[in-house]
mmCIF file with all atom_site columns, C-alpha atoms in Angstrom:
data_model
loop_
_atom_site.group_PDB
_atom_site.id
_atom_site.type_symbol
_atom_site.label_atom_id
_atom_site.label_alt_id
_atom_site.label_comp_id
_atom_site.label_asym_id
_atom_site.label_entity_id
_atom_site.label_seq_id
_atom_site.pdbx_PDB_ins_code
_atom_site.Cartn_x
_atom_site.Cartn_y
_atom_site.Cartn_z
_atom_site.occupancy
_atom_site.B_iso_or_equiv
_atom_site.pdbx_formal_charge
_atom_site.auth_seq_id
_atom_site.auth_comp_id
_atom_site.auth_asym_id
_atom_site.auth_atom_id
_atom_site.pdbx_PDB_model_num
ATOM 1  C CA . UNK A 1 1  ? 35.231 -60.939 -1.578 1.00 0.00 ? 10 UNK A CA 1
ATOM 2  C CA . UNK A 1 2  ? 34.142 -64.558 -2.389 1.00 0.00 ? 11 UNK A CA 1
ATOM 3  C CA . UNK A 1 3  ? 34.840 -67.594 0.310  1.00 0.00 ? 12 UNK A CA 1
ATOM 4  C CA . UNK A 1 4  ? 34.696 -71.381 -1.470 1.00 0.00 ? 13 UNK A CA 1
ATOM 5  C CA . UNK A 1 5  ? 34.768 -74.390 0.953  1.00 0.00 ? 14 UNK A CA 1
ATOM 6  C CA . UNK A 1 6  ? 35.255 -77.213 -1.535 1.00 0.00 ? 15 UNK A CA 1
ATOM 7  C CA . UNK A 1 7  ? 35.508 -80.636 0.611  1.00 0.00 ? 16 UNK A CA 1
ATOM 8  C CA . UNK A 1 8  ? 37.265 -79.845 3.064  1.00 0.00 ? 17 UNK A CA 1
ATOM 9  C CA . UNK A 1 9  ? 37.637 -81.902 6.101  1.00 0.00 ? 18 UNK A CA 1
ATOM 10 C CA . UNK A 1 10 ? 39.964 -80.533 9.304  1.00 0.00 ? 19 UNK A CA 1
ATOM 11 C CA . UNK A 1 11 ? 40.027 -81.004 12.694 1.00 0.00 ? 20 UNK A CA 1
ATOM 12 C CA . UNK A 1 12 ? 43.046 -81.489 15.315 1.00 0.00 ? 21 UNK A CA 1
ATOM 13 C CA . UNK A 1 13 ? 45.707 -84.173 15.455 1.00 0.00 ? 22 UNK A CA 1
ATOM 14 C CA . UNK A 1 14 ? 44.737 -86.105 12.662 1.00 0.00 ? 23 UNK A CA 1
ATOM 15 C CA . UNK A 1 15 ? 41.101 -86.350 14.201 1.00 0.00 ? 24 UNK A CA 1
ATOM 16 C CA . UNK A 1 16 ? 38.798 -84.616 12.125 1.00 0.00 ? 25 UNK A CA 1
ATOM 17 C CA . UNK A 1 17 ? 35.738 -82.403 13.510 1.00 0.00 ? 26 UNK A CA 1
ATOM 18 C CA . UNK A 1 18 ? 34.193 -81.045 10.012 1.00 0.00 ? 27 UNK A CA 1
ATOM 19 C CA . UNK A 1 19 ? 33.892 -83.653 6.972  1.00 0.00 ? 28 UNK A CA 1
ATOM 20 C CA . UNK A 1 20 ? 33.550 -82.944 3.670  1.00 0.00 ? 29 UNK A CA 1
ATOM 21 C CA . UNK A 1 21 ? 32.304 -79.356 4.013  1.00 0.00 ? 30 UNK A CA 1
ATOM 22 C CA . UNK A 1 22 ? 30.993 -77.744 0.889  1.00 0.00 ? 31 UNK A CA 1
ATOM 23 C CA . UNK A 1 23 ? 29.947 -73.964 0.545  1.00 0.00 ? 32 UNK A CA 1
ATOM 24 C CA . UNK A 1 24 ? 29.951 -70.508 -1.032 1.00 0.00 ? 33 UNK A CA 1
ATOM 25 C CA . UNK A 1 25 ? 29.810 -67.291 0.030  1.00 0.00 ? 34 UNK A CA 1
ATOM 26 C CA . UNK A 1 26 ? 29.264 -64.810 -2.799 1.00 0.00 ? 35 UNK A CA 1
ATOM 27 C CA . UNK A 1 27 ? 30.037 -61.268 -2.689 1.00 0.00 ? 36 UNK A CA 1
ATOM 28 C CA . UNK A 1 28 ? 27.406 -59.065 -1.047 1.00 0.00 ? 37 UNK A CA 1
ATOM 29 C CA . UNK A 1 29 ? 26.082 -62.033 0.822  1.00 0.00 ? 38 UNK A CA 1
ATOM 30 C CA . UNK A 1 30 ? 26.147 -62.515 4.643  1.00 0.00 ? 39 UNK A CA 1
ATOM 31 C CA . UNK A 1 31 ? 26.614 -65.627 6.383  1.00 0.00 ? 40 UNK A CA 1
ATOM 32 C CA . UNK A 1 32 ? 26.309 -67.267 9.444  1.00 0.00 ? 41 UNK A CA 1
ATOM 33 C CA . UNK A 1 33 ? 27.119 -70.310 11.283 1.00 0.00 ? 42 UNK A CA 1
ATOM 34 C CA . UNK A 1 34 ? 24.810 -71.813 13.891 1.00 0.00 ? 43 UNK A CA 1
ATOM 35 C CA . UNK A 1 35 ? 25.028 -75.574 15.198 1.00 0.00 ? 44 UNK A CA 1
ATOM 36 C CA . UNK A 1 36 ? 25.172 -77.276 18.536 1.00 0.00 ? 45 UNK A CA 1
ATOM 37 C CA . UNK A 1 37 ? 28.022 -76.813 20.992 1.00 0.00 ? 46 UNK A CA 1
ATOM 38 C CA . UNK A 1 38 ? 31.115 -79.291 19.354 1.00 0.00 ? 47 UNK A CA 1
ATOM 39 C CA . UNK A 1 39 ? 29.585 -79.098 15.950 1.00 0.00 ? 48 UNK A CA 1
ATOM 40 C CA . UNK A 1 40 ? 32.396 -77.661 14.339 1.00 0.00 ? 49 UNK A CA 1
ATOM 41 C CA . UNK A 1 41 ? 31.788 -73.938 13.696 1.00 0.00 ? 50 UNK A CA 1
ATOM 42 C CA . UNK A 1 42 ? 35.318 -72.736 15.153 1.00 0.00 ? 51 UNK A CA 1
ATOM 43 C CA . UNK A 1 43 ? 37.008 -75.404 13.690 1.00 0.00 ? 52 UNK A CA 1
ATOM 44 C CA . UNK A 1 44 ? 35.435 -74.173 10.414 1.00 0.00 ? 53 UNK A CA 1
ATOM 45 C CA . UNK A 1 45 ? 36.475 -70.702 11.091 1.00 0.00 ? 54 UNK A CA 1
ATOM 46 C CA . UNK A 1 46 ? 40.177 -71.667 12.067 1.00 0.00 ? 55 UNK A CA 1
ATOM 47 C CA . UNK A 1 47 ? 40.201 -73.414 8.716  1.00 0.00 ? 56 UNK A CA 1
ATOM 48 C CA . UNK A 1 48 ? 38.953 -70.727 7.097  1.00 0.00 ? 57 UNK A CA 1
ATOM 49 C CA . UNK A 1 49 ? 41.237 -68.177 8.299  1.00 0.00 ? 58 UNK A CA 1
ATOM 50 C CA . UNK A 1 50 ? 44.481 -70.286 7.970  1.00 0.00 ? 59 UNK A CA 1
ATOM 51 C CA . UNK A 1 51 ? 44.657 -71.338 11.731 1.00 0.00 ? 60 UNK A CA 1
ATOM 52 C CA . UNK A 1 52 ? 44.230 -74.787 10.808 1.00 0.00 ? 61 UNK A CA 1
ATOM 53 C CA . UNK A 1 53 ? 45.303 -76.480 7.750  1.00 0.00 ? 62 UNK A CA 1
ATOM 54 C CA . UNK A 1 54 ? 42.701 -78.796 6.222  1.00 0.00 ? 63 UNK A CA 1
ATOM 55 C CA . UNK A 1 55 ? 43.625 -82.084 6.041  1.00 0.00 ? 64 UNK A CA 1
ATOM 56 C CA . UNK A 1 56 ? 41.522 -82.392 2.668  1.00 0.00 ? 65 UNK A CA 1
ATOM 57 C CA . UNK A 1 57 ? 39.711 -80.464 0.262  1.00 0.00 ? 66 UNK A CA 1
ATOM 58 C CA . UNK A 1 58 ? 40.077 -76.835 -0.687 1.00 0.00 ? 67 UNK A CA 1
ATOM 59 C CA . UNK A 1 59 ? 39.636 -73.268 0.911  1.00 0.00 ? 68 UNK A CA 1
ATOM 60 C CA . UNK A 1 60 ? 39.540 -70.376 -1.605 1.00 0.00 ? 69 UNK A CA 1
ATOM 61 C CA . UNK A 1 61 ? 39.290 -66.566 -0.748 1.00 0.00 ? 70 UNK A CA 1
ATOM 62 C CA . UNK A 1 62 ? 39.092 -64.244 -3.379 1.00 0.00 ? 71 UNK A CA 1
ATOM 63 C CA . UNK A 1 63 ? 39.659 -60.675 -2.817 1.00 0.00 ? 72 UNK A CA 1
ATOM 64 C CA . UNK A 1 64 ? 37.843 -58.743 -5.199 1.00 0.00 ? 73 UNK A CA 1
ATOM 65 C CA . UNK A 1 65 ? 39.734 -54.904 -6.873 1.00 0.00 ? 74 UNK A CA 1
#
């Protein structure tokens, strides 16, 4: 499985918390996210999982056969 964060900026109510993320996670890597308390790390996971929907930018999972 591959995860691509291409600028993508969410948050709640119009407010956004993350801004113009940009990453990659390639299959058979491992990732983490560490930060400060209100940094943004469960808003990036929401996003990431489809609990939020980014208000720009692009979140690509690719399951791999």
């Amino acid at each position: 499985m591959s995860l691509q964060l291409n600028n993508v900026t969410a948050g709640y109510t119009k407010v956004p918390v993350i801004t113009d993320i940009i990453f990659d996670v390639n299959p058979g890597e491992i990732c983490g996210l560490i930060g400060l308390n209100g940094a943004g790390k469960s808003t990036t996971i929401k996003t990431i999982i489809g609990q939020l929907t980014p208000f720009s930018g692009r979140v690509e999972v690719e399951k791999l056969s």
